[in-house]
């Protein structure tokens, strides 16, 4: 993993400021994506278009017709080892002026909290519209083909996504946690450059400056990490 991160920083990611956009999904969408790789790609494409369009519009405000770029890591696990399909995208924090013979990088002002809220809502609407056009029901899984084909695996997947126990005497109950839980409820803007729209959470407050290559490599290692750190595991 260290070699991959170093290669991306040295050979792939440009010497420009990088902003991380993290998109988390509501339980119903996580469930669909957990067993359908094509949907993972399609939802990612929607996410990329929405954020890229924001960068291009931000560039046009400065009189620049430009394009941005990004590299995305799809993570399937949460911090508790639960199933949680979500996206970490590292965007070039600006646009490249494509009207010159040689592309010139032009930085843009960082997105405001309100702009992130608009982007989260836009992603929510477009993903739901796409899934509904494809015939996926986001509220009722009684007709879900995966549940019929793999009923046991489907039950385990659903329980993991919702942080519930799948089997045993605590089946259906919430996983025991140490500490205090926080419920977002219907709050829209929940932090600095962080917003939630019907379970679609978008966070974009992490920026790495162009000369902070060490910090960028550390961020790449974090975003590209596997669900479990095998080197930290040991038998009792």
PDB file of C-alpha atoms in Angstrom, residues 19-97:
ATOM      1  CA  UNK A  19      -9.485  18.658  -1.831  1.00  0.00           C
ATOM      2  CA  UNK A  20     -11.050  15.477  -0.487  1.00  0.00           C
ATOM      3  CA  UNK A  21     -14.789  14.930  -1.061  1.00  0.00           C
ATOM      4  CA  UNK A  22     -16.302  12.088   0.968  1.00  0.00           C
ATOM      5  CA  UNK A  23     -19.745  10.807  -0.006  1.00  0.00           C
ATOM      6  CA  UNK A  24     -21.622   8.509   2.367  1.00  0.00           C
ATOM      7  CA  UNK A  25     -24.957   6.948   1.460  1.00  0.00           C
ATOM      8  CA  UNK A  26     -28.254   6.087   3.177  1.00  0.00           C
ATOM      9  CA  UNK A  27     -28.770   2.482   4.300  1.00  0.00           C
ATOM     10  CA  UNK A  28     -31.065   1.611   1.387  1.00  0.00           C
ATOM     11  CA  UNK A  29     -28.522   2.729  -1.223  1.00  0.00           C
ATOM     12  CA  UNK A  30     -25.617   1.059   0.607  1.00  0.00           C
ATOM     13  CA  UNK A  31     -27.566  -2.194   0.491  1.00  0.00           C
ATOM     14  CA  UNK A  32     -28.090  -1.993  -3.271  1.00  0.00           C
ATOM     15  CA  UNK A  33     -24.457  -1.109  -3.925  1.00  0.00           C
ATOM     16  CA  UNK A  34     -23.135  -3.823  -1.610  1.00  0.00           C
ATOM     17  CA  UNK A  35     -23.857  -6.570  -4.149  1.00  0.00           C
ATOM     18  CA  UNK A  36     -24.084  -4.657  -7.451  1.00  0.00           C
ATOM     19  CA  UNK A  37     -20.701  -3.375  -8.741  1.00  0.00           C
ATOM     20  CA  UNK A  38     -22.353  -1.725 -11.762  1.00  0.00           C
ATOM     21  CA  UNK A  39     -24.443   0.475  -9.470  1.00  0.00           C
ATOM     22  CA  UNK A  40     -21.295   1.433  -7.548  1.00  0.00           C
ATOM     23  CA  UNK A  41     -19.836   2.742 -10.813  1.00  0.00           C
ATOM     24  CA  UNK A  42     -23.046   4.505 -11.886  1.00  0.00           C
ATOM     25  CA  UNK A  43     -23.492   6.292  -8.551  1.00  0.00           C
ATOM     26  CA  UNK A  44     -19.824   7.298  -8.645  1.00  0.00           C
ATOM     27  CA  UNK A  45     -20.359   8.803 -12.111  1.00  0.00           C
ATOM     28  CA  UNK A  46     -23.238  10.921 -10.777  1.00  0.00           C
ATOM     29  CA  UNK A  47     -21.098  12.039  -7.831  1.00  0.00           C
ATOM     30  CA  UNK A  48     -18.216  12.967 -10.163  1.00  0.00           C
ATOM     31  CA  UNK A  49     -20.440  14.955 -12.539  1.00  0.00           C
ATOM     32  CA  UNK A  50     -22.044  16.974  -9.757  1.00  0.00           C
ATOM     33  CA  UNK A  51     -18.743  17.989  -8.142  1.00  0.00           C
ATOM     34  CA  UNK A  52     -16.930  18.502 -11.460  1.00  0.00           C
ATOM     35  CA  UNK A  53     -19.723  20.775 -12.676  1.00  0.00           C
ATOM     36  CA  UNK A  54     -19.326  22.880  -9.538  1.00  0.00           C
ATOM     37  CA  UNK A  55     -15.592  23.311 -10.242  1.00  0.00           C
ATOM     38  CA  UNK A  56     -16.214  24.236 -13.870  1.00  0.00           C
ATOM     39  CA  UNK A  57     -18.829  26.829 -12.887  1.00  0.00           C
ATOM     40  CA  UNK A  58     -16.471  28.211 -10.221  1.00  0.00           C
ATOM     41  CA  UNK A  59     -13.815  28.595 -12.919  1.00  0.00           C
ATOM     42  CA  UNK A  60     -16.207  30.388 -15.260  1.00  0.00           C
ATOM     43  CA  UNK A  61     -16.904  32.911 -12.501  1.00  0.00           C
ATOM     44  CA  UNK A  62     -13.230  33.842 -12.831  1.00  0.00           C
ATOM     45  CA  UNK A  63     -13.481  33.982 -16.615  1.00  0.00           C
ATOM     46  CA  UNK A  64     -11.792  30.603 -17.111  1.00  0.00           C
ATOM     47  CA  UNK A  65     -13.130  27.778 -19.262  1.00  0.00           C
ATOM     48  CA  UNK A  66     -11.524  24.811 -17.567  1.00  0.00           C
ATOM     49  CA  UNK A  67     -11.719  21.209 -16.442  1.00  0.00           C
ATOM     50  CA  UNK A  68     -10.875  19.577 -13.133  1.00  0.00           C
ATOM     51  CA  UNK A  69      -9.862  16.016 -12.323  1.00  0.00           C
ATOM     52  CA  UNK A  70     -10.102  13.492  -9.520  1.00  0.00           C
ATOM     53  CA  UNK A  71      -9.099  10.047  -8.333  1.00  0.00           C
ATOM     54  CA  UNK A  72     -11.591   8.044  -6.265  1.00  0.00           C
ATOM     55  CA  UNK A  73     -11.252   5.200  -3.774  1.00  0.00           C
ATOM     56  CA  UNK A  74     -14.361   3.129  -3.085  1.00  0.00           C
ATOM     57  CA  UNK A  75     -14.369   1.857   0.483  1.00  0.00           C
ATOM     58  CA  UNK A  76     -16.694  -0.955   1.546  1.00  0.00           C
ATOM     59  CA  UNK A  77     -16.048  -0.948   5.280  1.00  0.00           C
ATOM     60  CA  UNK A  78     -16.746   1.425   8.155  1.00  0.00           C
ATOM     61  CA  UNK A  79     -14.575   2.182  11.180  1.00  0.00           C
ATOM     62  CA  UNK A  80     -16.359  -0.566  13.144  1.00  0.00           C
ATOM     63  CA  UNK A  81     -15.686  -3.172  10.449  1.00  0.00           C
ATOM     64  CA  UNK A  82     -19.296  -2.895   9.284  1.00  0.00           C
ATOM     65  CA  UNK A  83     -20.381  -2.953   5.646  1.00  0.00           C
ATOM     66  CA  UNK A  84     -20.492   0.654   4.460  1.00  0.00           C
ATOM     67  CA  UNK A  85     -19.981   1.390   0.765  1.00  0.00           C
ATOM     68  CA  UNK A  86     -18.809   4.995   0.399  1.00  0.00           C
ATOM     69  CA  UNK A  87     -16.501   7.126  -1.720  1.00  0.00           C
ATOM     70  CA  UNK A  88     -13.309   9.117  -1.048  1.00  0.00           C
ATOM     71  CA  UNK A  89     -12.519  11.396  -4.012  1.00  0.00           C
ATOM     72  CA  UNK A  90      -9.382  13.525  -4.254  1.00  0.00           C
ATOM     73  CA  UNK A  91     -10.186  16.468  -6.534  1.00  0.00           C
ATOM     74  CA  UNK A  92      -7.716  18.906  -8.001  1.00  0.00           C
ATOM     75  CA  UNK A  93      -8.880  22.006  -6.106  1.00  0.00           C
ATOM     76  CA  UNK A  94      -9.354  24.206  -9.133  1.00  0.00           C
ATOM     77  CA  UNK A  95      -9.509  23.949 -12.916  1.00  0.00           C
ATOM     78  CA  UNK A  96      -7.058  23.746 -15.791  1.00  0.00           C
ATOM     79  CA  UNK A  97      -7.480  26.435 -18.429  1.00  0.00           C
TER      80      UNK A  97
END
